[in-house]
Each structure stands twice: as structure tokens, then as C-alpha cells.
PDB file of C-alpha atoms in Angstrom:
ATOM      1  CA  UNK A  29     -47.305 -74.332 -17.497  1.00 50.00           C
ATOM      2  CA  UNK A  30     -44.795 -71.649 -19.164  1.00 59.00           C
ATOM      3  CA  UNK A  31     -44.074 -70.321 -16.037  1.00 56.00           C
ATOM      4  CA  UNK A  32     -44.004 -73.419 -13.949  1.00 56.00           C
ATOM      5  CA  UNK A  33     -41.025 -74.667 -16.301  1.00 62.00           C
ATOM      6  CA  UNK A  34     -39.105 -71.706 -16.287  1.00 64.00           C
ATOM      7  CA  UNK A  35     -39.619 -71.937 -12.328  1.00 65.00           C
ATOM      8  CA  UNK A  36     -38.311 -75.590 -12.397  1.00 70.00           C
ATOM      9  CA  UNK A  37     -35.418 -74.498 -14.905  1.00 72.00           C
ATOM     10  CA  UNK A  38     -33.956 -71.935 -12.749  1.00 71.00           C
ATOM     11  CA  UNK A  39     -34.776 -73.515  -9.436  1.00 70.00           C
ATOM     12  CA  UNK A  40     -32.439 -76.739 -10.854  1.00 83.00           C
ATOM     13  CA  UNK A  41     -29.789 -74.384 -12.069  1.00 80.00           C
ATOM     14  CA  UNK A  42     -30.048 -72.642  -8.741  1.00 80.00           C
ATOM     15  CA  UNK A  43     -29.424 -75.613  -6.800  1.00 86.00           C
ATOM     16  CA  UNK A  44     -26.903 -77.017  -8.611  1.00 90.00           C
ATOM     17  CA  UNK A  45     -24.868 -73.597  -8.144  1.00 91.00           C
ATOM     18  CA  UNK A  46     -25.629 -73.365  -4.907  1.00 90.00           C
ATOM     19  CA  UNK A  47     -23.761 -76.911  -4.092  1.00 91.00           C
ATOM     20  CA  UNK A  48     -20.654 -75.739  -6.415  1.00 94.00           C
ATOM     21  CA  UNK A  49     -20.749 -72.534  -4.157  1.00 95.00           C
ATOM     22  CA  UNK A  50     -21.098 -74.532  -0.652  1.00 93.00           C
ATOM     23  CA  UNK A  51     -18.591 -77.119  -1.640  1.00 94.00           C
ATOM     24  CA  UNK A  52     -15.795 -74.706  -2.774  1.00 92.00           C
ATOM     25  CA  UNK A  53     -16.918 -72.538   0.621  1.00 89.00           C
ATOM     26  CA  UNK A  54     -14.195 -70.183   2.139  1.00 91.00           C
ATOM     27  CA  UNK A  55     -13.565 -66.753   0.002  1.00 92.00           C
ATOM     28  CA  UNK A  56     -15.948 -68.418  -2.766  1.00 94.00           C
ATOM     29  CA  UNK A  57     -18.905 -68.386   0.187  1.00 96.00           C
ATOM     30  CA  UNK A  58     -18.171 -65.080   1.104  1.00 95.00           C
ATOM     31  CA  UNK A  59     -18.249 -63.366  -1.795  1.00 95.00           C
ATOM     32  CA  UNK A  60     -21.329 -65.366  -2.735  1.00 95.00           C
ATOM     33  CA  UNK A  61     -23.113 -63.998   0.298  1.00 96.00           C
ATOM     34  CA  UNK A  62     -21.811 -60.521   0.072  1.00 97.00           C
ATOM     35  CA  UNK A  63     -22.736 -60.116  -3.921  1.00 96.00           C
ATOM     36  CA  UNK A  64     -26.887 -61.570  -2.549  1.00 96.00           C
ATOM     37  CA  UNK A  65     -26.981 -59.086   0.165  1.00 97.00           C
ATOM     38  CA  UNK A  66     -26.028 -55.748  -2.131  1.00 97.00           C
ATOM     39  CA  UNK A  67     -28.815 -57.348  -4.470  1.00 96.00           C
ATOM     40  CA  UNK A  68     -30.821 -57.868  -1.443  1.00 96.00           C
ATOM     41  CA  UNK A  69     -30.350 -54.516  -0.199  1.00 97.00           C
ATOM     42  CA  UNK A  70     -31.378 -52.842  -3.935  1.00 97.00           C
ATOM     43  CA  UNK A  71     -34.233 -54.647  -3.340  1.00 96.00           C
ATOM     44  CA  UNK A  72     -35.133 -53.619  -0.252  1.00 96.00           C
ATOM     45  CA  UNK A  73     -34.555 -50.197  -0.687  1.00 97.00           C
ATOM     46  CA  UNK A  74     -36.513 -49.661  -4.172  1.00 95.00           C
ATOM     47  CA  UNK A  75     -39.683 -51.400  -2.319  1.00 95.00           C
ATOM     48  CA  UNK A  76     -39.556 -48.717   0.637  1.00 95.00           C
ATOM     49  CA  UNK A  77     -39.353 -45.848  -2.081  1.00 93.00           C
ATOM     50  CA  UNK A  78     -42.628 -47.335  -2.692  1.00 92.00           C
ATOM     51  CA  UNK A  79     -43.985 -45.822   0.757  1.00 93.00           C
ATOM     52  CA  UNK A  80     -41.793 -42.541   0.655  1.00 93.00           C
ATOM     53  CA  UNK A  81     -38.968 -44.353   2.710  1.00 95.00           C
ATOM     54  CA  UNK A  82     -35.339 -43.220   1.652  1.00 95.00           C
ATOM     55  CA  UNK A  83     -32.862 -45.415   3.579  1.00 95.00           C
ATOM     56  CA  UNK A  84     -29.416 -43.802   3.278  1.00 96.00           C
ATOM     57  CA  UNK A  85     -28.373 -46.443   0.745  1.00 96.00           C
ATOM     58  CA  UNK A  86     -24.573 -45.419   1.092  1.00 96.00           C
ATOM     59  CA  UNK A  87     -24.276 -46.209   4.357  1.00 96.00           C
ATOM     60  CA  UNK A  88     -26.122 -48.976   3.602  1.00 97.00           C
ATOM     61  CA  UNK A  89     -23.739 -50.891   1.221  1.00 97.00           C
ATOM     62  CA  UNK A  90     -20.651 -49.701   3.659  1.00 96.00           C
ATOM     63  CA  UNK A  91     -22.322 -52.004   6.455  1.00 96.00           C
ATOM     64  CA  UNK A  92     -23.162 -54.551   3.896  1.00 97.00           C
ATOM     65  CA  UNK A  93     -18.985 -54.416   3.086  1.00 96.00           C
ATOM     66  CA  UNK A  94     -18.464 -54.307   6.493  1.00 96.00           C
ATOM     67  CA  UNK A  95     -19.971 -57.508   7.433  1.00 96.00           C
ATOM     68  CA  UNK A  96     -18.466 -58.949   4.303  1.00 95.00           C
ATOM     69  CA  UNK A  97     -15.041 -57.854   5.742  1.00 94.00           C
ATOM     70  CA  UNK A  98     -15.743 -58.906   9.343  1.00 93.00           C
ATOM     71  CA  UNK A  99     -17.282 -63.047   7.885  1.00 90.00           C
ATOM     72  CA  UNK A 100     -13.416 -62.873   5.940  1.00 88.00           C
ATOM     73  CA  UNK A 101     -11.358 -61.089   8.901  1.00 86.00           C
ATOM     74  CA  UNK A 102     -12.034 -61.853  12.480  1.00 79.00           C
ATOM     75  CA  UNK A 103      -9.889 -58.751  13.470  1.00 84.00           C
ATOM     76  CA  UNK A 104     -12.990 -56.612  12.576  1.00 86.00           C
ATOM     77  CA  UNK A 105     -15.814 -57.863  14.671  1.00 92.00           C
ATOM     78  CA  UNK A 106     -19.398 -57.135  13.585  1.00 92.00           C
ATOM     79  CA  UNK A 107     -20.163 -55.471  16.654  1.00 92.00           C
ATOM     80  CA  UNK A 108     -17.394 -52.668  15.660  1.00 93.00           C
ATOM     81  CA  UNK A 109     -18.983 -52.957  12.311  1.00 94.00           C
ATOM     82  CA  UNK A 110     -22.648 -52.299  13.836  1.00 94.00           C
ATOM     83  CA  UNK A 111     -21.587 -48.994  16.079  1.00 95.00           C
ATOM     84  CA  UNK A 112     -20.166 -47.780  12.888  1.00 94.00           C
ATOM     85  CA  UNK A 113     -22.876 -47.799  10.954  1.00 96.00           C
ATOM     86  CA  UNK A 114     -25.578 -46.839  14.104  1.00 96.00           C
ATOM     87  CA  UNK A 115     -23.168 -43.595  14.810  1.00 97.00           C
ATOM     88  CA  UNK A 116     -22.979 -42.582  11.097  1.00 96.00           C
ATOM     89  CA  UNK A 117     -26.846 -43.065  10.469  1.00 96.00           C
ATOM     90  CA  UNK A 118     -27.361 -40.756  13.737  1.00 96.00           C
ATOM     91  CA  UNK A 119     -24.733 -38.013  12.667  1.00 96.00           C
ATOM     92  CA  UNK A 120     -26.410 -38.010   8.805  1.00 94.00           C
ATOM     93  CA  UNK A 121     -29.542 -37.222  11.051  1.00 93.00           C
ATOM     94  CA  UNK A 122     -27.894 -34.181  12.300  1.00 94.00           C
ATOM     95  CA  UNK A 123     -26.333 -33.744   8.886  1.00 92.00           C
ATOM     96  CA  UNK A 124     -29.137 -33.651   6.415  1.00 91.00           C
ATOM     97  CA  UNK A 125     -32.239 -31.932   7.343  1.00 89.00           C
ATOM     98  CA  UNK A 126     -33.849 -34.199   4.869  1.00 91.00           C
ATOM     99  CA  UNK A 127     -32.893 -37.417   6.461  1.00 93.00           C
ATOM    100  CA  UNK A 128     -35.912 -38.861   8.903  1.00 95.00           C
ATOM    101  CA  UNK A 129     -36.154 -41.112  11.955  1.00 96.00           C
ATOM    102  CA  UNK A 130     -37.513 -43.046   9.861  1.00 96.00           C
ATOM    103  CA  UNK A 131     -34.924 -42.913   7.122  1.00 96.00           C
ATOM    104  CA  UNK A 132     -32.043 -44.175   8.893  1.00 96.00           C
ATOM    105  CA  UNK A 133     -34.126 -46.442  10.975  1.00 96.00           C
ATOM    106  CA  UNK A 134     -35.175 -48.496   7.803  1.00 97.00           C
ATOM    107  CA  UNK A 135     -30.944 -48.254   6.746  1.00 97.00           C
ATOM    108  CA  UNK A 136     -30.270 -50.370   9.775  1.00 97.00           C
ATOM    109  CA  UNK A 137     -32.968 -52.700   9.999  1.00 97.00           C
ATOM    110  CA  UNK A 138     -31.652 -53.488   6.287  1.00 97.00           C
ATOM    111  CA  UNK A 139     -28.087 -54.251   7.568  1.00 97.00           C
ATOM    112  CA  UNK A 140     -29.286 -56.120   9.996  1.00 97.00           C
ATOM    113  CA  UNK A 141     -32.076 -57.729   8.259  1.00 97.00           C
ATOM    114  CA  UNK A 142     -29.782 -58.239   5.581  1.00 97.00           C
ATOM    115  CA  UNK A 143     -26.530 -59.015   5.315  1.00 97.00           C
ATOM    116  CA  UNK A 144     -26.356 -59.906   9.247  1.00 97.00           C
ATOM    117  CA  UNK A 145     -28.388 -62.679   9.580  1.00 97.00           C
ATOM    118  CA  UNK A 146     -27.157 -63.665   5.842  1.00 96.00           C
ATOM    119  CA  UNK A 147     -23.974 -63.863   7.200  1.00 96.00           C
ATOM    120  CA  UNK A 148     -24.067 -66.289   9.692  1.00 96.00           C
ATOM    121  CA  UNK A 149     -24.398 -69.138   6.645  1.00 97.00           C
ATOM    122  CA  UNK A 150     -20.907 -68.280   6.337  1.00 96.00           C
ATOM    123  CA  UNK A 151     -20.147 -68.784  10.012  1.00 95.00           C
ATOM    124  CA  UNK A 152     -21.027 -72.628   9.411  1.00 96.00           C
ATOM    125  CA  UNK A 153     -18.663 -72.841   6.446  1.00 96.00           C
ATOM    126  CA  UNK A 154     -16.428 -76.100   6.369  1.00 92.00           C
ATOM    127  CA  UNK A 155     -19.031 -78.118   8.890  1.00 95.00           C
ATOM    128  CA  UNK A 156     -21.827 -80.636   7.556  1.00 95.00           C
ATOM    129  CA  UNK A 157     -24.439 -78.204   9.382  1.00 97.00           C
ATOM    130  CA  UNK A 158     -23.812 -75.415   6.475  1.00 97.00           C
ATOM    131  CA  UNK A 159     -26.232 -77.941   4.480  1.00 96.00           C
ATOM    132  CA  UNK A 160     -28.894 -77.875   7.398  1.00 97.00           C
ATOM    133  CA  UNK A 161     -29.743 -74.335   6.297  1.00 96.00           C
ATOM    134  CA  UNK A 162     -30.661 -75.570   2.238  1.00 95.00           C
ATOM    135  CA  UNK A 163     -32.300 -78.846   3.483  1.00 95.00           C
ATOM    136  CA  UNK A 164     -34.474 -77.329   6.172  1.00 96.00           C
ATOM    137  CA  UNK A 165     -35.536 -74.021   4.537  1.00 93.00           C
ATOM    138  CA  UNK A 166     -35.818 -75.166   0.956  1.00 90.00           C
ATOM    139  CA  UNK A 167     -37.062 -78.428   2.480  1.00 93.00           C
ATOM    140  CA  UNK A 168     -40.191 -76.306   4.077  1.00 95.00           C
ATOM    141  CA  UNK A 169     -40.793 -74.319   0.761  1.00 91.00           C
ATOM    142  CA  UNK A 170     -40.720 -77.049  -1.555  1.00 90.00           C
ATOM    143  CA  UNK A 171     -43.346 -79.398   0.876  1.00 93.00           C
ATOM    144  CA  UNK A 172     -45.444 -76.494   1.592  1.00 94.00           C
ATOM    145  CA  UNK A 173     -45.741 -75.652  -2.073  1.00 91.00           C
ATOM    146  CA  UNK A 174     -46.966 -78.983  -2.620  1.00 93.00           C
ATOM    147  CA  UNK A 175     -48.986 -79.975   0.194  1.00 94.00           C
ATOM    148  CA  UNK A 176     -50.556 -76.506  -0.312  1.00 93.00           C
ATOM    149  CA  UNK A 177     -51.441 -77.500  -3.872  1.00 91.00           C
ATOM    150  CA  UNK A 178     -52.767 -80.787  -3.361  1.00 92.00           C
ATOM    151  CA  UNK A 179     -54.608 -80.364  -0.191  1.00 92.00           C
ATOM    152  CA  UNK A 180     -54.906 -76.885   0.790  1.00 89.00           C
ATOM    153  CA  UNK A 181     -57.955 -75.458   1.763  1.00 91.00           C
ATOM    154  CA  UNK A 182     -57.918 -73.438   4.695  1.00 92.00           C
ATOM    155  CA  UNK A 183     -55.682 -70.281   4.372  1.00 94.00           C
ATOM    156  CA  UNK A 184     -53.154 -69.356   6.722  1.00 93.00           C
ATOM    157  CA  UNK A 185     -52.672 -65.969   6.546  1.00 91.00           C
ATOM    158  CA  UNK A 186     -55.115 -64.538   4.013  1.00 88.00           C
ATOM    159  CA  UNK A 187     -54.337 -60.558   4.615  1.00 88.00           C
ATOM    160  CA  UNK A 188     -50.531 -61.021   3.618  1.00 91.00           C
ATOM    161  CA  UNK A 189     -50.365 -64.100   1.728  1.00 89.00           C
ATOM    162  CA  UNK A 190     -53.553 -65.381   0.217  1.00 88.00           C
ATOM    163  CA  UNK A 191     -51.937 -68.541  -1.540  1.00 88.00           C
ATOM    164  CA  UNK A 192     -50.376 -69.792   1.769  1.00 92.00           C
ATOM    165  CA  UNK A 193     -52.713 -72.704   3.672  1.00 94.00           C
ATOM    166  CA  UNK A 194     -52.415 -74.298   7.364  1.00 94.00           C
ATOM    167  CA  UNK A 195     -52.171 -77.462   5.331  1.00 94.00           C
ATOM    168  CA  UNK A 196     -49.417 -76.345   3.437  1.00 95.00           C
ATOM    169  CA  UNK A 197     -47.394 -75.207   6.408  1.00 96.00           C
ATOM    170  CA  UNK A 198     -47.545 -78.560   7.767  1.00 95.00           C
ATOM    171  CA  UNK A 199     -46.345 -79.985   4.654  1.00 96.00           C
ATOM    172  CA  UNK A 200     -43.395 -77.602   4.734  1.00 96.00           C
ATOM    173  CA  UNK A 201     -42.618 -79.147   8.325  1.00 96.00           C
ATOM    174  CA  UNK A 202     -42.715 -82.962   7.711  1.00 96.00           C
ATOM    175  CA  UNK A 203     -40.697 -81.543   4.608  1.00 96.00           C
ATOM    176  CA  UNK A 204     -38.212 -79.957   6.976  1.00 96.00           C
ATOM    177  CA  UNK A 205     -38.295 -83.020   8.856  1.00 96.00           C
ATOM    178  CA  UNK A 206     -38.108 -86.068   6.269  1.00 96.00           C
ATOM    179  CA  UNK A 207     -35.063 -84.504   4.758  1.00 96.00           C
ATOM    180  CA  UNK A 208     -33.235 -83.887   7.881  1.00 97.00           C
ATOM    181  CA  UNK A 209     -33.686 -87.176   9.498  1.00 97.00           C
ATOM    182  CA  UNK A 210     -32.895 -88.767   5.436  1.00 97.00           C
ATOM    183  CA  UNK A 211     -29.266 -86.173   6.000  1.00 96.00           C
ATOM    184  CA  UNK A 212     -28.713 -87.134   9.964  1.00 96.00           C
ATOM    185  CA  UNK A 213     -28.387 -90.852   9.101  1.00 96.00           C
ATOM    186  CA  UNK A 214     -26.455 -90.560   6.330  1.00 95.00           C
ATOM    187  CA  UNK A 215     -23.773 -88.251   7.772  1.00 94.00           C
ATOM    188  CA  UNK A 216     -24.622 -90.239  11.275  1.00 93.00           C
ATOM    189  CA  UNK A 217     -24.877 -86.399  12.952  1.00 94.00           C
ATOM    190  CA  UNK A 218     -26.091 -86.585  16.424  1.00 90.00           C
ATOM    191  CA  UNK A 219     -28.156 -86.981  18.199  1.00 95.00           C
ATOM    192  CA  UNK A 220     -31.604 -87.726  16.302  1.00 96.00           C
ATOM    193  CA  UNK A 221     -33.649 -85.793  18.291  1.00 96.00           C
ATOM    194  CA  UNK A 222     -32.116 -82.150  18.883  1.00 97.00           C
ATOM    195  CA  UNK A 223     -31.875 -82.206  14.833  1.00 97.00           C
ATOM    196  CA  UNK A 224     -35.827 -83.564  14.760  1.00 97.00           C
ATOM    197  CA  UNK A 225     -36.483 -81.066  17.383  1.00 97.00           C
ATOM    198  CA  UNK A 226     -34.144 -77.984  15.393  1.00 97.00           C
ATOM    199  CA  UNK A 227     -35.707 -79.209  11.780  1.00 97.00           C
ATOM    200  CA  UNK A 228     -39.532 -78.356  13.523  1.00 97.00           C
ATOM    201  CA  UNK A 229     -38.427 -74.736  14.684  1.00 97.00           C
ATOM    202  CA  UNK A 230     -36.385 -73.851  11.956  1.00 97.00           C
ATOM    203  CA  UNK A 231     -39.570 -74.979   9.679  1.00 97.00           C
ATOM    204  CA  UNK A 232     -41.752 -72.551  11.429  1.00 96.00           C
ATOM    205  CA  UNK A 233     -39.172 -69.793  11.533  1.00 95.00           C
ATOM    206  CA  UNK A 234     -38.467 -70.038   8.002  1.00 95.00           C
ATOM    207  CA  UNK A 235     -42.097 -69.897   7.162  1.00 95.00           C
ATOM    208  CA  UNK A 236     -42.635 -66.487   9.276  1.00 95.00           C
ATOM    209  CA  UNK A 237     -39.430 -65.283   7.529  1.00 94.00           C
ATOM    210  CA  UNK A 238     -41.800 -65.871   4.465  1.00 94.00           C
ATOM    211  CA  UNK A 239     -44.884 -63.937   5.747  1.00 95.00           C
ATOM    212  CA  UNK A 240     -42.400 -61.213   7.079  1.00 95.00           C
ATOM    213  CA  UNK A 241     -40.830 -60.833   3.451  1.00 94.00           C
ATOM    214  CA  UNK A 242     -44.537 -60.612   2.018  1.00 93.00           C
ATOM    215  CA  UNK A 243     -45.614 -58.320   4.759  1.00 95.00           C
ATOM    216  CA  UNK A 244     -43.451 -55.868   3.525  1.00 94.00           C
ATOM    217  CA  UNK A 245     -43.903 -56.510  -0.037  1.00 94.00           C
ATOM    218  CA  UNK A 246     -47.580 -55.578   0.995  1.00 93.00           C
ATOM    219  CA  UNK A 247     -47.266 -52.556   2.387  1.00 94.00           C
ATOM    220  CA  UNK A 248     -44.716 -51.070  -0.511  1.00 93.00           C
ATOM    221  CA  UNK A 249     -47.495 -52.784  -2.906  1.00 91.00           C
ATOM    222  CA  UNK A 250     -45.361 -54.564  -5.374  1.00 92.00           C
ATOM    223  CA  UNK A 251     -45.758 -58.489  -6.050  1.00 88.00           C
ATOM    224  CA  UNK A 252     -41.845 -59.563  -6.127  1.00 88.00           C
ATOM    225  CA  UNK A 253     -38.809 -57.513  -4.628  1.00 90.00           C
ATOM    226  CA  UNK A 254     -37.277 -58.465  -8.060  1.00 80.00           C
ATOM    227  CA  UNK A 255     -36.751 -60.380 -11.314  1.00 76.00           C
ATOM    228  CA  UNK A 256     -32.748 -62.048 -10.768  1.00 73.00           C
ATOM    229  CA  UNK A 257     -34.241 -65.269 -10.909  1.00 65.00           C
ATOM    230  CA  UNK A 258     -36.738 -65.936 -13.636  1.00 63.00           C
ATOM    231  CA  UNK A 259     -39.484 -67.897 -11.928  1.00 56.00           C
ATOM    232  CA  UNK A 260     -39.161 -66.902  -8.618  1.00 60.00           C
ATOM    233  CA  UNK A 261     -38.534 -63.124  -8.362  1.00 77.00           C
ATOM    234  CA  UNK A 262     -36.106 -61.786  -6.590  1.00 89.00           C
ATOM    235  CA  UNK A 263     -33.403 -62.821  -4.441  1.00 92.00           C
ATOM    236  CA  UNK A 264     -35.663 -61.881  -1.055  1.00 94.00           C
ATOM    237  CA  UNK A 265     -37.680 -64.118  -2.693  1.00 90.00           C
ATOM    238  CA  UNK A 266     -36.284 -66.989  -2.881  1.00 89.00           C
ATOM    239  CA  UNK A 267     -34.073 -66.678  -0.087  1.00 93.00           C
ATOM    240  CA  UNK A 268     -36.341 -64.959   2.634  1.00 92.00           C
ATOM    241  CA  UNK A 269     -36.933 -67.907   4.742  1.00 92.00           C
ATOM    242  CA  UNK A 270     -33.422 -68.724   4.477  1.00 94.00           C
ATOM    243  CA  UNK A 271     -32.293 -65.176   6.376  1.00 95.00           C
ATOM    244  CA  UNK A 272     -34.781 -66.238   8.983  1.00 93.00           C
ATOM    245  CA  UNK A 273     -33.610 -69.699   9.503  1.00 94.00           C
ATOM    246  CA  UNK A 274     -29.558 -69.242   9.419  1.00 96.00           C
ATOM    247  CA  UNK A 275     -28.972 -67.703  12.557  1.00 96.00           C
ATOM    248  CA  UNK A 276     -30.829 -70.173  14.545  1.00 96.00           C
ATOM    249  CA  UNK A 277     -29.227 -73.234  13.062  1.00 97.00           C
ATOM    250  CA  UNK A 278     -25.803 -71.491  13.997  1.00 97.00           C
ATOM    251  CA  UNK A 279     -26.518 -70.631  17.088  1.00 97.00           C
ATOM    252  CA  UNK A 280     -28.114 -73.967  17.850  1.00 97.00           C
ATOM    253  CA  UNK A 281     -25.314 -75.752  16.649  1.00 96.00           C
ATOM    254  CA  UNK A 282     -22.884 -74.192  18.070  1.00 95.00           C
ATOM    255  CA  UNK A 283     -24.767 -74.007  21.558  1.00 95.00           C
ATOM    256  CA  UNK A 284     -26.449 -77.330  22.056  1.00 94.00           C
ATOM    257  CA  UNK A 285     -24.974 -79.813  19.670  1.00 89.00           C
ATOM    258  CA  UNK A 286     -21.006 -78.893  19.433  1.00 73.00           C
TER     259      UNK A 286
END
């Protein structure tokens, strides 16, 4: 009970910063985002030394500042940022005999992983849409928490996350769901059904961005990526289906409902 408090605590405090943080947007957005992904990437990095992985984590943090600099200054587009980073892991191969394929492999798939697909929350700042992302992803994690709770009994992915059930993961998508239709009419976005249709895909994405995250806590054996937030780990924690579900409600905004 302890530990569900403390959970409900800092998931209230979280929430309420979050909105501060949303609402003030611009530079205070950015920086926001930027300041998660370095954590994000000290995560990432101490679970892969787990497994004998050494991502070049100074090259690492320069394509996390990068993409910080790109979200703030259009004149430096991420796909200069990207090359950067790809040519500099590949010439630190050449450079240090104790750099691996796989070493600078697992450096990019951070950036990417990272503070890329963080970064396109930032891309929706100033729109009602930036909310999309919150509703639908914590949306899904709240619903499947407690649909998995009440009802669950049949797991969905035993091997990588034991406490996850099929029941729960349809909770998390009528969760998705109820509070994006609830959010549609009130702001009158439209129309109804590309947002029902989005708030189902985004649900599902956000819950493989889950299993991914757990995945690899799995195979670098540890049980949270951190300890930032008391209750719920770490910030790949708590924001892992969040990373997952960003880009596409961008992209589908800007593509099939702008």
C-alpha cells in the first residue's frame, strides 16, 4: 500500500508539472525534453553495460544536443544532425581499436530511440494535438493497469512482461479511446473518426513501446532503467510508451487531419 501511495503521489505531482510544462511550451518544452532525453540516455547506457555494451556516450549526448538545437533552430535540420553523428560513430570505429560494431551501433539506436522520436512532442508545440500524446499514452497505461488488475487473467506476453494481460491491453485501448473522444468534443477537433481511428493505433503502439522498453530491461537484467521518479522508476519508465506513440500522432496530424 506504501508503494502504491508513493506511486499515486508522484504520478499527481508528475501530471500536474507536466501541464505547467505543456502550457508554458516553446523554450520551456524544449528544454524539458532535452533535460528527459540526457536522463534517458544515462539510462540507457548503464543498462547495456549490463551486457558488455559500451555506447560511445560522448557522442551520444552531442546528438542528444543536437536534436535539442535542431527542435529550437530550424536552420539545423535533424537530418544534418543525424550524418553527424553516423560519420563520427564510424570514424571512432577506425579510431579506437576498442570501439565495436556493436558499440557505436547501440550509440545511434539511442539517439534515435531517444531523443528523436522524443522530439517530435515538441514539433506539436502550440496546437491542441500536443495533449493527444498525454491523453492517449497515459490514457492506455492507466486503463491497462486497471483492467489488468481487476480482470486479468490471461497474460500477454509472459517471457518479457509477466504482469501484462490481453485483458489489460484492451482496457488500455477503450482507455485511449474514452479520453480522446471525452477531449475531441470538448475542443470540437475533427473529425470523430480519424481521432477514434488514431486513439486505437496509438494505444497499441504505445503498448509495444512498453514491451520494447521491458525487452531490453530483460536482456541487461535489471527491473527499472532508474529511480527519478519514486514509484515508477525511471524516466524510460514512465515515458516509454510515450517515445513510441509521439511520432505517429505528429505525423498523423500533420498528414491526414491538417
Amino acid at each position: 500500500m506504501k508503494e502504491f501511495s508513493k506511486r499515486v503521489v508522484t504520478g499527481i505531482v508528475g501530471v500536474l508539472l507536466l501541464i505547467l510544462i505543456v502550457q508554458k511550451g516553446e523554450f520551456y518544452l524544449a528544454t524539458s525534453i532535452f533535460i528527459l532525453s540526457l536522463i534517458g540516455l544515462w539510462e540507457f547506457y548503464n543498462a547495456l553495460k549490463n551486457i558488455n555494451i559500451k555506447p560511445v556516450e560522448t557522442i551520444g549526448y552531442l546528438g542528444a544536443i543536437g536534436i535539442f538545437i535542431s527542435s529550437v533552430n530550424s536552420y539545423f535540420p535533424i537530418s544534418a544532425i543525424l550524418t553527424f553523428v553516423t560519420l563520427t560513430l564510424l570514424i571512432s570505429l577506425v579510431l579506437n581499436k576498442d570501439t565495436t560494431l556493436q558499440d557505436i551501433s547501440a550509440t545511434l539506436l539511442s539517439i534515435v530511440y531517444i531523443p528523436f522520436l522524443f522530439s517530435h512532442i515538441y514539433y506539436l508545440d502550440g496546437t491542441k494535438y500536443i495533449w493527444l500524446i498525454f491523453i492517449m499514452g497515459f490514457g492506455t497505461d492507466t486503463f491497462a493497469y486497471i483492467f489488468g488488475h481487476l480482470f486479468g487473467k490471461n497474460k500477454l506476453a509472459p517471457k518479457i512482461s509477466p504482469n501484462k494481460t490481453i485483458e489489460g491491453s484492451f482496457g488500455g485501448i477503450i482507455g485511449s479511446l474514452v479520453f480522446t473522444v471525452i477531449f475531441s468534443l470538448y475542443f470540437e477537433l475533427e473529425p470523430l473518426w480519424k481521432l477514434v481511428f488514431l486513439a486505437i493505433v496509438v494505444s497499441i503502439l504505445s503498448q509495444i513501446g512498453d514491451l520494447v522498453a521491458s525487452r531490453i530491461k530483460r536482456l541487461a537484467r535489471i527491473k527499472d532503467y532508474g529511480f527519478i521518479m519514486p514509484g515508477h522508476g525511471g524516466v524510460l519508465d514512465r515515458f516509454d510508451s510515450i517515445i513510441f506513440c509521439a511520432p505517429l500522432i505528429y505525423y498523423y496530424v500533420t498528414y491526414f487531419l491538417n
